[in-house]
């Protein structure tokens, strides 16, 4: 008996339509069961899904014929014939995930199980070479993993900037200027010869935290990404909030910390000017004469955070200024969107020394509870989110091919 029952009194055309729906639904259940298991027999699948054994037999036969399942042996029971055991054919489809940021380009290749089969990265190329370098990186990755281009069913790219939902063009890409005005998905699709999906890096980071990181228990939350730039990725009931122009989350432009009418703030945003990684170095130079320190004059943002974690007075003073600005930004967001949970991400934001002072300042600001969490994925969040989105698309396309 199927989990979706048929209705014998329906008109024939409607009955055919419903039968196709039932078939597709049952195929989804069976494939999903194999994706969650290691090695399963047909009896295992029937027991796990509640589907009848004849239904499971038909679906397993079809999945094996299409190359989505492979038989890996048999299991003998106490009485009767041995049972064939199957697992997902992990290379029936693979996902390429790419993360472009202000320092590097990273790419991974994952199989149908979500296992990483290959990973490569390069420094951010010189201006004028970015897109071709990304395409070459992807091609090299596929070659080194011995995967042909035809096996790559989904390619997902995350990048800084806002992506216009109508044109696909990127704006607000000050940290990677070469991306300004670029139709990233379309141009990489042309270079690679296949469809490419692109999305804002902070949205993908939020997906990563929701799937694998510290936000698995919540469906509405934000990730405040603090690195060279500052951005916000929001999931509302599990779905990214992008806004009418694809620029929801560009909180680096909040009028906090620096003159919002200054030309630099117009380009990068007031908050980013005051609280990005470069601003922390500037704050350390400004405060140096007021606090003792072991930090060198050339210390970077992570050095400052590490020193603060060890109790360095100058580092702690910079962290207090940084935490106050981040708390103001989070409070501004929470007054309108009320996510309840805010994750601090990025190489600066996820540093453990920031969570306590940001929470302290927020507690002094907010009349309602706002929980601060430090990212458990750090700078991997965007890439992992790209993998998660890619895997969901891959499974959806495979299932769609079953019912075609």
Short mmCIF file of C-alpha atoms in Angstrom, two decimals:
data_model
loop_
_atom_site.label_atom_id
_atom_site.label_comp_id
_atom_site.label_asym_id
_atom_site.label_seq_id
_atom_site.Cartn_x
_atom_site.Cartn_y
_atom_site.Cartn_z
CA UNK A 1 0.00 0.00 0.00
CA UNK A 2 1.39 3.40 -0.98
CA UNK A 3 1.69 6.19 1.54
CA UNK A 4 -0.45 8.25 -0.85
CA UNK A 5 -3.65 6.35 -1.59
CA UNK A 6 -5.35 6.30 -4.99
CA UNK A 7 -9.04 7.04 -5.42
CA UNK A 8 -10.77 4.44 -7.67
CA UNK A 9 -13.85 6.64 -8.35
CA UNK A 10 -11.84 9.45 -9.99
CA UNK A 11 -12.00 10.13 -13.76
CA UNK A 12 -9.30 8.22 -15.69
CA UNK A 13 -7.24 11.32 -16.54
CA UNK A 14 -7.19 12.47 -12.94
CA UNK A 15 -6.33 8.94 -11.82
CA UNK A 16 -3.31 8.84 -14.15
CA UNK A 17 -2.18 12.23 -12.83
CA UNK A 18 -2.54 11.11 -9.22
CA UNK A 19 -0.76 7.83 -9.95
CA UNK A 20 2.21 9.79 -11.33
CA UNK A 21 2.18 11.95 -8.21
CA UNK A 22 2.12 8.89 -5.95
CA UNK A 23 4.95 7.28 -7.93
CA UNK A 24 7.12 10.39 -7.73
CA UNK A 25 6.40 10.76 -4.01
CA UNK A 26 7.35 7.16 -3.31
CA UNK A 27 10.53 7.45 -5.38
CA UNK A 28 11.47 10.48 -3.33
CA UNK A 29 10.94 8.56 -0.10
CA UNK A 30 13.03 5.59 -1.24
CA UNK A 31 15.93 7.65 -2.61
CA UNK A 32 15.94 9.81 0.51
CA UNK A 33 16.07 6.66 2.64
CA UNK A 34 19.15 5.46 0.78
CA UNK A 35 20.75 8.89 1.12
CA UNK A 36 20.28 8.64 4.88
CA UNK A 37 21.46 5.03 5.16
CA UNK A 38 24.77 3.27 4.53
CA UNK A 39 23.77 -0.05 2.98
CA UNK A 40 20.18 -1.23 2.83
CA UNK A 41 18.21 -4.19 1.58
CA UNK A 42 14.77 -3.92 0.05
CA UNK A 43 13.28 -5.22 3.28
CA UNK A 44 15.15 -2.51 5.21
CA UNK A 45 13.66 0.15 2.95
CA UNK A 46 10.12 -1.25 3.25
CA UNK A 47 10.42 -1.33 7.04
CA UNK A 48 11.85 2.21 7.17
CA UNK A 49 9.30 3.79 4.83
CA UNK A 50 6.11 1.83 5.38
CA UNK A 51 5.84 1.20 1.64
CA UNK A 52 4.78 -2.23 0.43
CA UNK A 53 7.53 -4.62 -0.65
CA UNK A 54 6.27 -4.83 -4.24
CA UNK A 55 6.35 -1.01 -4.45
CA UNK A 56 9.88 -0.93 -3.01
CA UNK A 57 11.00 -3.67 -5.41
CA UNK A 58 9.78 -1.70 -8.44
CA UNK A 59 11.42 1.52 -7.29
CA UNK A 60 14.74 -0.10 -6.37
CA UNK A 61 14.85 -1.83 -9.76
CA UNK A 62 14.27 1.50 -11.48
CA UNK A 63 16.85 3.36 -9.37
CA UNK A 64 19.40 0.65 -10.10
CA UNK A 65 18.63 0.74 -13.83
CA UNK A 66 19.15 4.51 -13.86
CA UNK A 67 22.49 4.18 -12.09
CA UNK A 68 21.39 5.87 -8.87
CA UNK A 69 21.81 2.71 -6.78
CA UNK A 70 24.51 0.06 -6.90
CA UNK A 71 24.40 -3.44 -5.47
CA UNK A 72 27.31 -3.94 -3.11
CA UNK A 73 26.68 -7.48 -1.89
CA UNK A 74 24.15 -9.52 0.01
CA UNK A 75 23.11 -10.18 3.55
CA UNK A 76 22.18 -13.64 4.79
CA UNK A 77 19.47 -14.08 7.35
CA UNK A 78 18.59 -16.98 9.58
CA UNK A 79 16.16 -18.60 7.12
CA UNK A 80 15.61 -18.28 3.36
CA UNK A 81 17.48 -16.59 0.57
CA UNK A 82 20.08 -13.91 1.08
CA UNK A 83 18.97 -10.31 0.55
CA UNK A 84 20.72 -8.01 -1.92
CA UNK A 85 22.17 -4.89 -0.31
CA UNK A 86 22.34 -1.54 -2.10
CA UNK A 87 23.78 1.90 -1.56
CA UNK A 88 23.60 5.20 -3.40
CA UNK A 89 25.90 5.49 -6.40
CA UNK A 90 27.77 8.47 -5.03
CA UNK A 91 29.09 9.58 -8.42
CA UNK A 92 25.71 9.49 -10.16
CA UNK A 93 25.85 13.25 -9.80
CA UNK A 94 28.30 15.64 -8.22
CA UNK A 95 28.17 19.25 -7.01
CA UNK A 96 30.79 21.94 -7.47
CA UNK A 97 30.66 24.70 -4.84
CA UNK A 98 32.70 27.91 -5.16
CA UNK A 99 33.34 30.71 -2.66
CA UNK A 100 34.77 33.98 -3.99
CA UNK A 101 35.90 36.36 -1.26
CA UNK A 102 38.23 39.33 -0.93
CA UNK A 103 41.27 37.11 -0.31
CA UNK A 104 40.80 33.77 -2.08
CA UNK A 105 38.69 31.64 -4.36
CA UNK A 106 37.84 28.21 -2.95
CA UNK A 107 36.11 25.31 -4.66
CA UNK A 108 34.97 21.85 -3.60
CA UNK A 109 33.52 18.87 -5.42
CA UNK A 110 31.05 16.76 -3.45
CA UNK A 111 29.27 13.56 -4.41
CA UNK A 112 25.66 12.47 -3.96
CA UNK A 113 26.41 11.45 -0.38
CA UNK A 114 27.77 14.92 0.37
CA UNK A 115 31.31 13.56 0.69
CA UNK A 116 34.03 15.98 -0.44
CA UNK A 117 35.86 14.32 -3.32
CA UNK A 118 38.19 17.23 -4.03
CA UNK A 119 39.07 20.75 -2.89
CA UNK A 120 41.25 23.51 -4.35
CA UNK A 121 41.83 27.18 -3.72
CA UNK A 122 43.81 30.05 -5.20
CA UNK A 123 44.59 33.61 -4.09
CA UNK A 124 42.21 36.21 -5.48
CA UNK A 125 43.49 36.76 -9.04
CA UNK A 126 44.69 40.07 -10.37
CA UNK A 127 42.02 42.35 -11.76
CA UNK A 128 40.91 41.30 -15.21
CA UNK A 129 41.51 37.59 -14.62
CA UNK A 130 38.90 36.65 -12.02
CA UNK A 131 36.21 34.83 -13.98
CA UNK A 132 38.59 32.91 -16.23
CA UNK A 133 40.63 31.94 -13.16
CA UNK A 134 37.48 30.66 -11.43
CA UNK A 135 36.56 28.60 -14.50
CA UNK A 136 40.10 27.20 -14.72
CA UNK A 137 40.05 26.36 -11.00
CA UNK A 138 36.79 24.43 -11.42
CA UNK A 139 38.12 22.56 -14.45
CA UNK A 140 41.32 21.64 -12.61
CA UNK A 141 39.29 20.45 -9.63
CA UNK A 142 37.14 18.18 -11.77
CA UNK A 143 40.20 16.80 -13.56
CA UNK A 144 42.09 16.08 -10.34
CA UNK A 145 39.02 14.30 -8.90
CA UNK A 146 38.73 12.26 -12.14
CA UNK A 147 35.21 13.53 -12.69
CA UNK A 148 34.03 14.40 -16.17
CA UNK A 149 32.07 17.62 -16.75
CA UNK A 150 28.95 15.59 -17.60
CA UNK A 151 28.85 14.21 -14.05
CA UNK A 152 28.64 17.72 -12.58
CA UNK A 153 24.90 18.25 -12.25
CA UNK A 154 25.00 21.46 -10.13
CA UNK A 155 27.46 24.34 -9.74
CA UNK A 156 26.83 26.93 -7.01
CA UNK A 157 28.94 30.07 -6.56
CA UNK A 158 28.87 32.45 -3.60
CA UNK A 159 30.26 35.97 -3.86
CA UNK A 160 30.16 39.35 -2.13
CA UNK A 161 27.68 41.97 -3.27
CA UNK A 162 23.98 42.28 -3.97
CA UNK A 163 22.60 40.37 -6.95
CA UNK A 164 19.77 42.00 -8.86
CA UNK A 165 16.95 39.42 -9.08
CA UNK A 166 15.99 40.55 -12.61
CA UNK A 167 19.32 41.07 -14.35
CA UNK A 168 21.62 38.94 -12.18
CA UNK A 169 24.13 41.80 -12.09
CA UNK A 170 26.19 42.36 -8.96
CA UNK A 171 26.45 45.68 -7.12
CA UNK A 172 28.00 46.80 -3.81
CA UNK A 173 31.11 44.70 -4.45
CA UNK A 174 33.73 47.11 -3.11
CA UNK A 175 35.80 44.31 -1.59
CA UNK A 176 36.06 42.53 -4.96
CA UNK A 177 35.73 45.46 -7.40
CA UNK A 178 36.04 43.28 -10.51
CA UNK A 179 32.61 41.81 -9.75
CA UNK A 180 30.83 45.16 -10.05
CA UNK A 181 28.19 44.94 -12.77
CA UNK A 182 29.08 41.32 -13.57
CA UNK A 183 26.32 38.82 -14.36
CA UNK A 184 28.21 36.16 -12.42
CA UNK A 185 26.00 33.13 -13.08
CA UNK A 186 25.58 33.88 -16.78
CA UNK A 187 29.24 34.64 -17.45
CA UNK A 188 30.53 31.58 -15.59
CA UNK A 189 27.90 29.45 -17.33
CA UNK A 190 29.30 30.58 -20.68
CA UNK A 191 32.87 29.82 -19.62
CA UNK A 192 32.08 26.38 -18.16
CA UNK A 193 29.51 25.35 -20.74
CA UNK A 194 26.82 24.48 -18.19
CA UNK A 195 24.30 26.16 -15.91
CA UNK A 196 25.71 27.93 -12.87
CA UNK A 197 23.76 29.26 -9.90
CA UNK A 198 25.14 32.23 -7.96
CA UNK A 199 24.05 33.80 -4.69
CA UNK A 200 25.19 36.29 -2.08
CA UNK A 201 27.88 34.83 0.16
CA UNK A 202 26.18 35.78 3.43
CA UNK A 203 22.93 34.07 2.43
CA UNK A 204 24.86 30.90 1.69
CA UNK A 205 26.71 31.28 5.01
CA UNK A 206 23.34 31.37 6.78
CA UNK A 207 22.31 28.19 4.97
CA UNK A 208 25.59 26.60 6.05
CA UNK A 209 25.04 27.51 9.69
CA UNK A 210 21.46 26.23 9.50
CA UNK A 211 22.45 22.91 7.94
CA UNK A 212 25.76 22.15 9.66
CA UNK A 213 26.61 24.85 12.18
CA UNK A 214 25.34 26.55 15.30
CA UNK A 215 21.84 27.44 13.99
CA UNK A 216 20.47 23.97 13.28
CA UNK A 217 17.76 24.41 15.90
CA UNK A 218 16.27 27.66 14.56
CA UNK A 219 14.54 28.57 11.30
CA UNK A 220 14.57 32.36 11.62
CA UNK A 221 17.94 33.90 12.42
CA UNK A 222 20.69 36.09 11.02
CA UNK A 223 24.40 35.72 10.35
CA UNK A 224 26.35 38.95 10.79
CA UNK A 225 29.47 38.37 8.70
CA UNK A 226 32.42 40.47 9.85
CA UNK A 227 35.66 40.31 7.89
CA UNK A 228 37.15 42.79 5.43
CA UNK A 229 33.51 43.64 4.75
CA UNK A 230 30.35 43.42 6.82
CA UNK A 231 27.09 41.84 5.68
CA UNK A 232 24.00 40.11 7.00
CA UNK A 233 22.41 36.89 5.82
CA UNK A 234 18.89 36.27 7.11
CA UNK A 235 16.82 33.11 6.95
CA UNK A 236 13.10 33.58 7.63
CA UNK A 237 11.32 30.27 8.19
CA UNK A 238 14.32 28.60 6.56
CA UNK A 239 14.30 30.72 3.38
CA UNK A 240 16.78 33.51 2.54
CA UNK A 241 15.43 37.05 2.70
CA UNK A 242 16.81 38.91 -0.32
CA UNK A 243 14.63 42.00 -0.72
CA UNK A 244 13.27 43.72 -3.83
CA UNK A 245 16.71 44.56 -5.23
CA UNK A 246 18.67 41.62 -3.82
CA UNK A 247 20.37 43.95 -1.34
CA UNK A 248 18.67 42.94 1.92
CA UNK A 249 21.45 42.43 4.43
CA UNK A 250 23.83 45.14 3.24
CA UNK A 251 24.17 46.32 6.83
CA UNK A 252 27.67 47.62 6.20
CA UNK A 253 25.81 50.73 5.00
CA UNK A 254 24.02 51.32 8.29
CA UNK A 255 24.77 54.93 9.36
CA UNK A 256 26.82 53.88 12.38
CA UNK A 257 30.39 54.63 13.43
CA UNK A 258 31.44 56.88 10.53
CA UNK A 259 29.97 59.84 8.64
CA UNK A 260 27.42 58.26 6.26
CA UNK A 261 27.72 61.24 3.89
CA UNK A 262 31.50 60.90 3.46
CA UNK A 263 32.64 59.60 0.06
CA UNK A 264 34.32 56.52 1.56
CA UNK A 265 31.14 55.64 3.45
CA UNK A 266 29.20 56.03 0.22
CA UNK A 267 31.46 53.43 -1.40
CA UNK A 268 31.90 50.97 1.44
CA UNK A 269 29.30 51.86 4.07
CA UNK A 270 29.61 53.68 7.40
CA UNK A 271 29.56 50.58 9.57
CA UNK A 272 32.08 48.77 7.37
CA UNK A 273 34.38 51.82 7.51
CA UNK A 274 34.14 51.80 11.31
CA UNK A 275 34.05 48.09 12.16
CA UNK A 276 35.58 46.07 9.32
CA UNK A 277 38.98 44.41 9.68
CA UNK A 278 40.84 47.50 8.42
CA UNK A 279 39.00 49.69 10.94
CA UNK A 280 40.25 47.52 13.81
CA UNK A 281 43.83 48.12 12.72
CA UNK A 282 43.12 51.86 12.57
CA UNK A 283 41.58 51.76 16.06
CA UNK A 284 44.66 49.96 17.42
CA UNK A 285 46.93 52.70 16.08
CA UNK A 286 44.68 55.42 17.51
CA UNK A 287 44.49 53.83 20.98
CA UNK A 288 48.10 52.64 21.16
CA UNK A 289 49.33 55.50 23.36
CA UNK A 290 46.53 54.96 25.89
CA UNK A 291 47.07 51.26 26.66
CA UNK A 292 50.01 48.95 27.19
CA UNK A 293 50.40 46.20 24.65
CA UNK A 294 52.56 43.45 23.23
CA UNK A 295 51.08 44.01 19.76
CA UNK A 296 53.30 45.26 16.96
CA UNK A 297 52.32 48.38 15.05
CA UNK A 298 51.52 46.18 12.02
CA UNK A 299 49.19 43.80 13.84
CA UNK A 300 46.17 42.70 11.84
CA UNK A 301 42.60 42.28 13.03
CA UNK A 302 43.02 38.62 13.98
CA UNK A 303 46.25 39.42 15.85
CA UNK A 304 44.36 42.08 17.81
CA UNK A 305 41.55 39.66 18.65
CA UNK A 306 44.02 36.95 19.69
CA UNK A 307 45.83 39.43 21.93
CA UNK A 308 42.56 40.53 23.52
CA UNK A 309 41.75 36.88 24.17
CA UNK A 310 45.01 36.71 26.12
CA UNK A 311 44.18 39.85 28.11
CA UNK A 312 46.24 42.41 26.18
CA UNK A 313 44.97 45.88 27.28
CA UNK A 314 45.16 47.46 23.81
CA UNK A 315 43.49 44.44 22.23
CA UNK A 316 40.70 44.57 24.81
CA UNK A 317 40.14 48.29 24.17
CA UNK A 318 39.78 47.69 20.43
CA UNK A 319 37.43 44.77 21.05
CA UNK A 320 35.21 46.94 23.24
CA UNK A 321 34.83 49.51 20.46
CA UNK A 322 34.19 46.77 17.89
CA UNK A 323 31.64 44.97 20.07
CA UNK A 324 29.75 48.20 20.76
CA UNK A 325 29.37 48.95 17.05
CA UNK A 326 28.35 45.38 16.21
CA UNK A 327 25.78 45.42 19.02
CA UNK A 328 24.28 48.64 17.65
CA UNK A 329 24.07 47.09 14.17
CA UNK A 330 22.46 43.89 15.49
CA UNK A 331 20.00 45.87 17.58
CA UNK A 332 19.00 47.94 14.54
CA UNK A 333 18.33 44.76 12.56
CA UNK A 334 16.44 43.07 15.38
CA UNK A 335 14.12 46.04 15.88
CA UNK A 336 12.71 45.50 12.39
CA UNK A 337 13.25 41.80 11.65
CA UNK A 338 13.24 40.20 15.14
CA UNK A 339 15.36 37.12 14.30
CA UNK A 340 15.82 36.20 17.98
CA UNK A 341 19.21 34.59 17.27
CA UNK A 342 22.16 36.31 15.62
CA UNK A 343 25.28 34.39 14.63
CA UNK A 344 28.62 36.19 14.48
CA UNK A 345 30.46 34.86 11.42
CA UNK A 346 33.49 35.55 9.27
CA UNK A 347 37.11 35.40 10.39
CA UNK A 348 36.65 38.48 12.61
CA UNK A 349 33.07 37.93 13.75
CA UNK A 350 33.46 34.28 14.73
CA UNK A 351 36.45 34.95 16.99
CA UNK A 352 35.47 33.75 20.49
CA UNK A 353 36.58 36.98 22.18
CA UNK A 354 33.73 38.97 20.58
CA UNK A 355 30.67 37.03 21.73
CA UNK A 356 30.64 38.13 25.39
CA UNK A 357 31.05 41.90 24.87
CA UNK A 358 28.56 41.97 21.98
CA UNK A 359 26.02 40.11 24.13
CA UNK A 360 26.74 42.46 27.05
CA UNK A 361 26.16 45.59 24.97
CA UNK A 362 23.00 44.10 23.46
CA UNK A 363 21.63 43.22 26.88
CA UNK A 364 22.09 46.89 27.81
CA UNK A 365 20.29 48.06 24.66
CA UNK A 366 17.43 45.72 23.96
CA UNK A 367 14.10 45.44 25.79
CA UNK A 368 13.75 41.90 24.44
CA UNK A 369 16.07 38.91 24.34
CA UNK A 370 18.56 38.61 21.47
CA UNK A 371 20.80 35.57 21.63
CA UNK A 372 24.32 35.88 20.23
CA UNK A 373 26.12 32.78 18.99
CA UNK A 374 29.62 32.44 17.56
CA UNK A 375 29.79 30.62 14.25
CA UNK A 376 31.06 27.06 14.52
CA UNK A 377 31.92 27.04 10.80
CA UNK A 378 34.00 30.22 10.64
CA UNK A 379 35.17 31.06 7.15
CA UNK A 380 33.88 27.71 5.81
CA UNK A 381 30.23 28.71 6.23
CA UNK A 382 29.70 30.07 2.71
CA UNK A 383 31.32 27.09 1.02
CA UNK A 384 29.35 24.64 3.15
CA UNK A 385 26.15 26.53 2.42
CA UNK A 386 26.92 26.33 -1.31
CA UNK A 387 27.40 22.58 -0.94
CA UNK A 388 24.09 22.24 0.91
CA UNK A 389 22.15 24.24 -1.70
CA UNK A 390 23.87 22.31 -4.47
CA UNK A 391 23.06 18.96 -2.90
CA UNK A 392 19.38 19.86 -2.53
CA UNK A 393 19.27 20.93 -6.18
CA UNK A 394 21.06 17.76 -7.24
CA UNK A 395 18.61 15.47 -5.46
CA UNK A 396 15.69 17.47 -6.86
CA UNK A 397 16.99 17.16 -10.41
CA UNK A 398 17.62 13.45 -10.05
CA UNK A 399 14.11 12.93 -8.75
CA UNK A 400 12.68 15.06 -11.55
CA UNK A 401 14.52 12.87 -14.06
CA UNK A 402 12.84 9.81 -12.55
CA UNK A 403 9.36 11.13 -13.22
CA UNK A 404 10.16 12.60 -16.64
#
